[in-house]
Amino acid sequence: MQLLPTLCFLFLQLLPRGGASAASHSNRHRASPHWLPATATWYGSPEGDGSSGGACGYGSLVDVKPFKARVGAVSPLLFKSGEGCGACYKVRCLDKTICSKRAVTIIVTDQSPSGPSARAKHTHFDLSGAAFGHLAFPGHSRIIRNRGLISLLYRRTACKYRGKNIAFHVNAGSTAYWLSLLIEYEDGEGDIGSMHIRQAGSKEWIAMKHIWGANWCIVGGPLKGPLSVKLTTLSNNKTLSAADVVPKKWVPKATYTSRLNFSPVL
C-alpha cells in the first residue's frame, strides 16, 4: 500500500501551493439543466453491477445499495480526472421501438476506458448491464443489450442517498504523517472541487490534494485529532464542514460518518 503515499507526495511537489480554488472551476463545471446527446454501451455481466470497484476508488460499495446497479463509467469529459466521481446523471435512450420513456439515474464510479469515450470532446457512458437493461421496455432488456452501442440523452441530476450522511473512509496506509480520505454518499452535486482538514485546537484549515478518483490526501504532521473536514463542491462552490468527524484515535480502513449532508438539489 505504498503507492498512495507516493502519489500524494508527488502531487504535493507538482501542484501549486495553497488550497485548490473551487471558484475557479465553478463556471466551467456548472451543471446544465438541459438534455444533451451522448452514446452508451454496457459492461460486466448482463444483470450485474458493472464495475468491480472502478477508477473512483469506491471498492466494494459499488456492489451494494445505493450504488448497486446504478454504476456508470464515463468519458474524460465527465470524469474530469476523477473530480467528477460521485456525480449523478439521468440517462434515457431514443429508440422508441425498445426504449422506455423513463430515465435511469446513474452514479459516476469509473472511467470509460475505450471506444467513443477515448475522444476527449465526446460524451459516452459505459453502464452496468442492469442499468443498461432498465433503459428498455419491460421484457426488452436483452434486446437492448444486444444492440451494444446506442444513442441517448443525459442530464445532470441531484444525488439523493436517503438515510445517509457524508462519510469519510480512511485509506489503508494512512498515518499521522500521511492521511488519505475517500468521500462517500455526498448528496446534491456529488462532486468535490476542494477539501480541507482542521486539527484539534486549531483554527486553520489545511488544504488536501486530490490524488485520484474520489481520494484526497495530505502530507505533514503529526496530525492531531479529532479532525474536522470541509468540502467544497466542484460544480457550484457549495461548502460543508463536518466538525471532529475523524476521531482522535482513528485507524486506517475505518469509515467515519458525519451528522450532515448537502441539500439533495443542484
PDB file of C-alpha atoms in Angstrom, residues 6-159:
ATOM      1  CA  THR A   6       3.945   8.116  -3.029  1.00  0.00           C
ATOM      2  CA  LEU A   7       1.226   9.567  -5.264  1.00  0.00           C
ATOM      3  CA  CYS A   8       0.271  12.071  -2.601  1.00  0.00           C
ATOM      4  CA  PHE A   9       3.880  13.192  -2.144  1.00  0.00           C
ATOM      5  CA  LEU A  10       4.400  13.595  -5.903  1.00  0.00           C
ATOM      6  CA  PHE A  11       1.239  15.672  -6.252  1.00  0.00           C
ATOM      7  CA  LEU A  12       2.337  17.945  -3.444  1.00  0.00           C
ATOM      8  CA  GLN A  13       5.554  18.607  -5.363  1.00  0.00           C
ATOM      9  CA  LEU A  14       3.864  19.205  -8.711  1.00  0.00           C
ATOM     10  CA  LEU A  15       0.751  21.187  -7.767  1.00  0.00           C
ATOM     11  CA  PRO A  16       0.660  24.854  -6.693  1.00  0.00           C
ATOM     12  CA  ARG A  17       0.912  25.647  -3.015  1.00  0.00           C
ATOM     13  CA  GLY A  18      -2.229  26.579  -1.132  1.00  0.00           C
ATOM     14  CA  GLY A  19      -5.820  25.393  -1.338  1.00  0.00           C
ATOM     15  CA  ALA A  20      -7.473  24.361  -4.545  1.00  0.00           C
ATOM     16  CA  SER A  21      -9.819  27.036  -5.789  1.00  0.00           C
ATOM     17  CA  ALA A  22     -13.249  25.582  -6.432  1.00  0.00           C
ATOM     18  CA  ALA A  23     -14.397  29.020  -7.507  1.00  0.00           C
ATOM     19  CA  SER A  24     -12.014  28.914 -10.464  1.00  0.00           C
ATOM     20  CA  HIS A  25     -13.741  25.744 -11.659  1.00  0.00           C
ATOM     21  CA  SER A  26     -17.344  26.644 -10.853  1.00  0.00           C
ATOM     22  CA  ASN A  27     -18.329  28.207 -14.172  1.00  0.00           C
ATOM     23  CA  ARG A  28     -16.576  25.512 -16.208  1.00  0.00           C
ATOM     24  CA  HIS A  29     -18.291  22.656 -14.371  1.00  0.00           C
ATOM     25  CA  ARG A  30     -21.718  24.155 -13.677  1.00  0.00           C
ATOM     26  CA  ALA A  31     -24.404  21.552 -14.302  1.00  0.00           C
ATOM     27  CA  SER A  32     -26.593  22.020 -17.363  1.00  0.00           C
ATOM     28  CA  PRO A  33     -30.355  21.565 -16.800  1.00  0.00           C
ATOM     29  CA  HIS A  34     -30.837  20.524 -20.442  1.00  0.00           C
ATOM     30  CA  TRP A  35     -30.822  17.083 -22.051  1.00  0.00           C
ATOM     31  CA  LEU A  36     -27.630  16.579 -24.055  1.00  0.00           C
ATOM     32  CA  PRO A  37     -26.628  13.913 -26.625  1.00  0.00           C
ATOM     33  CA  ALA A  38     -24.277  11.024 -25.830  1.00  0.00           C
ATOM     34  CA  THR A  39     -23.658   7.378 -26.604  1.00  0.00           C
ATOM     35  CA  ALA A  40     -23.708   4.372 -24.298  1.00  0.00           C
ATOM     36  CA  THR A  41     -22.539   0.786 -24.046  1.00  0.00           C
ATOM     37  CA  TRP A  42     -22.604  -1.663 -21.137  1.00  0.00           C
ATOM     38  CA  TYR A  43     -20.062  -3.821 -19.352  1.00  0.00           C
ATOM     39  CA  GLY A  44     -19.840  -6.628 -16.853  1.00  0.00           C
ATOM     40  CA  SER A  45     -22.459  -9.370 -16.599  1.00  0.00           C
ATOM     41  CA  PRO A  46     -25.876  -8.803 -18.272  1.00  0.00           C
ATOM     42  CA  GLU A  47     -27.739  -8.274 -14.983  1.00  0.00           C
ATOM     43  CA  GLY A  48     -24.683  -7.226 -12.992  1.00  0.00           C
ATOM     44  CA  ASP A  49     -23.364  -4.091 -11.341  1.00  0.00           C
ATOM     45  CA  GLY A  50     -20.738  -3.328 -13.995  1.00  0.00           C
ATOM     46  CA  SER A  51     -17.598  -2.195 -12.199  1.00  0.00           C
ATOM     47  CA  SER A  52     -15.782  -4.255  -9.593  1.00  0.00           C
ATOM     48  CA  GLY A  53     -14.527  -1.158  -7.792  1.00  0.00           C
ATOM     49  CA  GLY A  54     -13.706   1.333 -10.516  1.00  0.00           C
ATOM     50  CA  ALA A  55     -11.389   4.283 -11.054  1.00  0.00           C
ATOM     51  CA  CYS A  56     -13.092   6.372  -8.372  1.00  0.00           C
ATOM     52  CA  GLY A  57     -11.914   4.048  -5.601  1.00  0.00           C
ATOM     53  CA  TYR A  58     -15.300   3.148  -4.098  1.00  0.00           C
ATOM     54  CA  GLY A  59     -14.306  -0.515  -3.922  1.00  0.00           C
ATOM     55  CA  SER A  60     -16.972  -2.927  -2.692  1.00  0.00           C
ATOM     56  CA  LEU A  61     -19.509  -0.075  -2.267  1.00  0.00           C
ATOM     57  CA  VAL A  62     -20.448  -0.480  -5.942  1.00  0.00           C
ATOM     58  CA  ASP A  63     -21.831  -3.950  -5.170  1.00  0.00           C
ATOM     59  CA  VAL A  64     -24.405  -2.790  -2.598  1.00  0.00           C
ATOM     60  CA  LYS A  65     -27.217  -0.268  -2.459  1.00  0.00           C
ATOM     61  CA  PRO A  66     -27.435   2.656  -3.086  1.00  0.00           C
ATOM     62  CA  PHE A  67     -24.683   2.157  -5.721  1.00  0.00           C
ATOM     63  CA  LYS A  68     -25.781  -1.334  -6.794  1.00  0.00           C
ATOM     64  CA  ALA A  69     -26.971  -1.465 -10.443  1.00  0.00           C
ATOM     65  CA  ARG A  70     -26.535   2.309 -10.773  1.00  0.00           C
ATOM     66  CA  VAL A  71     -22.856   2.212 -11.674  1.00  0.00           C
ATOM     67  CA  GLY A  72     -21.638   4.315 -14.572  1.00  0.00           C
ATOM     68  CA  ALA A  73     -18.242   4.677 -16.205  1.00  0.00           C
ATOM     69  CA  VAL A  74     -17.947   7.956 -18.120  1.00  0.00           C
ATOM     70  CA  SER A  75     -15.697   9.511 -20.743  1.00  0.00           C
ATOM     71  CA  PRO A  76     -13.000  12.066 -19.773  1.00  0.00           C
ATOM     72  CA  LEU A  77     -15.391  14.969 -20.392  1.00  0.00           C
ATOM     73  CA  LEU A  78     -17.472  13.920 -17.375  1.00  0.00           C
ATOM     74  CA  PHE A  79     -14.817  12.038 -15.392  1.00  0.00           C
ATOM     75  CA  LYS A  80     -12.753  15.258 -15.055  1.00  0.00           C
ATOM     76  CA  SER A  81      -9.596  13.441 -13.937  1.00  0.00           C
ATOM     77  CA  GLY A  82     -11.551  11.954 -11.037  1.00  0.00           C
ATOM     78  CA  GLU A  83     -13.163  15.159  -9.794  1.00  0.00           C
ATOM     79  CA  GLY A  84     -16.397  14.041 -11.491  1.00  0.00           C
ATOM     80  CA  CYS A  85     -16.581  10.955  -9.256  1.00  0.00           C
ATOM     81  CA  GLY A  86     -19.830  10.746  -7.312  1.00  0.00           C
ATOM     82  CA  ALA A  87     -21.823  12.959  -9.681  1.00  0.00           C
ATOM     83  CA  CYS A  88     -25.250  11.679 -10.721  1.00  0.00           C
ATOM     84  CA  TYR A  89     -26.869  11.716 -14.160  1.00  0.00           C
ATOM     85  CA  LYS A  90     -30.191  10.770 -15.661  1.00  0.00           C
ATOM     86  CA  VAL A  91     -29.945   8.927 -18.977  1.00  0.00           C
ATOM     87  CA  ARG A  92     -32.640   7.780 -21.406  1.00  0.00           C
ATOM     88  CA  CYS A  93     -32.388   6.149 -24.815  1.00  0.00           C
ATOM     89  CA  LEU A  94     -34.023   7.332 -28.034  1.00  0.00           C
ATOM     90  CA  ASP A  95     -35.196   4.281 -29.986  1.00  0.00           C
ATOM     91  CA  LYS A  96     -38.987   4.327 -29.499  1.00  0.00           C
ATOM     92  CA  THR A  97     -39.285   0.685 -30.556  1.00  0.00           C
ATOM     93  CA  ILE A  98     -37.468  -0.620 -27.466  1.00  0.00           C
ATOM     94  CA  CYS A  99     -36.756   2.348 -25.165  1.00  0.00           C
ATOM     95  CA  SER A 100     -38.831   3.176 -22.132  1.00  0.00           C
ATOM     96  CA  LYS A 101     -39.719   6.832 -21.623  1.00  0.00           C
ATOM     97  CA  ARG A 102     -38.372   6.680 -18.080  1.00  0.00           C
ATOM     98  CA  ALA A 103     -34.853   7.865 -17.316  1.00  0.00           C
ATOM     99  CA  VAL A 104     -32.346   5.813 -15.360  1.00  0.00           C
ATOM    100  CA  THR A 105     -30.219   7.526 -12.685  1.00  0.00           C
ATOM    101  CA  ILE A 106     -26.550   6.509 -12.576  1.00  0.00           C
ATOM    102  CA  ILE A 107     -23.640   7.437 -10.305  1.00  0.00           C
ATOM    103  CA  VAL A 108     -20.152   8.072 -11.694  1.00  0.00           C
ATOM    104  CA  THR A 109     -17.901   5.395 -10.197  1.00  0.00           C
ATOM    105  CA  ASP A 110     -15.477   4.655 -13.016  1.00  0.00           C
ATOM    106  CA  GLN A 111     -13.813   5.981 -16.175  1.00  0.00           C
ATOM    107  CA  SER A 112     -14.737   4.564 -19.558  1.00  0.00           C
ATOM    108  CA  PRO A 113     -11.521   3.041 -20.948  1.00  0.00           C
ATOM    109  CA  SER A 114     -12.004   2.897 -24.715  1.00  0.00           C
ATOM    110  CA  GLY A 115     -14.274   3.249 -27.736  1.00  0.00           C
ATOM    111  CA  PRO A 116     -16.024   6.577 -28.416  1.00  0.00           C
ATOM    112  CA  SER A 117     -15.123   7.692 -24.901  1.00  0.00           C
ATOM    113  CA  ALA A 118     -11.481   7.991 -25.929  1.00  0.00           C
ATOM    114  CA  ARG A 119     -12.330  11.149 -27.846  1.00  0.00           C
ATOM    115  CA  ALA A 120     -11.892  13.992 -25.387  1.00  0.00           C
ATOM    116  CA  LYS A 121     -14.915  16.014 -26.571  1.00  0.00           C
ATOM    117  CA  HIS A 122     -17.287  13.061 -26.887  1.00  0.00           C
ATOM    118  CA  THR A 123     -19.672  12.170 -24.059  1.00  0.00           C
ATOM    119  CA  HIS A 124     -20.010   8.438 -23.503  1.00  0.00           C
ATOM    120  CA  PHE A 125     -21.406   6.214 -20.758  1.00  0.00           C
ATOM    121  CA  ASP A 126     -20.445   2.602 -20.008  1.00  0.00           C
ATOM    122  CA  LEU A 127     -23.354   1.426 -17.884  1.00  0.00           C
ATOM    123  CA  SER A 128     -23.747  -1.662 -15.768  1.00  0.00           C
ATOM    124  CA  GLY A 129     -25.663  -4.420 -17.515  1.00  0.00           C
ATOM    125  CA  ALA A 130     -28.569  -3.885 -15.136  1.00  0.00           C
ATOM    126  CA  ALA A 131     -28.752  -0.100 -15.705  1.00  0.00           C
ATOM    127  CA  PHE A 132     -28.481  -0.537 -19.480  1.00  0.00           C
ATOM    128  CA  GLY A 133     -31.319  -3.060 -19.457  1.00  0.00           C
ATOM    129  CA  HIS A 134     -33.537  -0.712 -17.425  1.00  0.00           C
ATOM    130  CA  LEU A 135     -33.497   1.760 -20.328  1.00  0.00           C
ATOM    131  CA  ALA A 136     -35.767  -0.604 -22.305  1.00  0.00           C
ATOM    132  CA  PHE A 137     -39.420  -1.516 -22.021  1.00  0.00           C
ATOM    133  CA  PRO A 138     -40.073  -4.350 -19.550  1.00  0.00           C
ATOM    134  CA  GLY A 139     -39.080  -7.612 -21.187  1.00  0.00           C
ATOM    135  CA  HIS A 140     -36.809  -5.900 -23.746  1.00  0.00           C
ATOM    136  CA  SER A 141     -33.611  -5.669 -21.669  1.00  0.00           C
ATOM    137  CA  ARG A 142     -31.923  -8.492 -23.566  1.00  0.00           C
ATOM    138  CA  ILE A 143     -32.803  -6.884 -26.909  1.00  0.00           C
ATOM    139  CA  ILE A 144     -31.313  -3.518 -25.983  1.00  0.00           C
ATOM    140  CA  ARG A 145     -28.163  -5.125 -24.598  1.00  0.00           C
ATOM    141  CA  ASN A 146     -27.746  -6.961 -27.902  1.00  0.00           C
ATOM    142  CA  ARG A 147     -27.627  -3.572 -29.642  1.00  0.00           C
ATOM    143  CA  GLY A 148     -24.292  -2.896 -27.918  1.00  0.00           C
ATOM    144  CA  LEU A 149     -23.846   0.789 -28.729  1.00  0.00           C
ATOM    145  CA  ILE A 150     -26.858   3.122 -28.513  1.00  0.00           C
ATOM    146  CA  SER A 151     -27.562   6.837 -28.668  1.00  0.00           C
ATOM    147  CA  LEU A 152     -29.081   8.513 -25.624  1.00  0.00           C
ATOM    148  CA  LEU A 153     -29.753  11.790 -23.877  1.00  0.00           C
ATOM    149  CA  TYR A 154     -28.348  12.707 -20.479  1.00  0.00           C
ATOM    150  CA  ARG A 155     -28.526  15.489 -17.954  1.00  0.00           C
ATOM    151  CA  ARG A 156     -27.086  16.159 -14.529  1.00  0.00           C
ATOM    152  CA  THR A 157     -29.335  15.371 -11.582  1.00  0.00           C
ATOM    153  CA  ALA A 158     -29.011  15.742  -7.833  1.00  0.00           C
ATOM    154  CA  CYS A 159     -27.666  12.749  -5.921  1.00  0.00           C
TER     155      CYS A 159
END
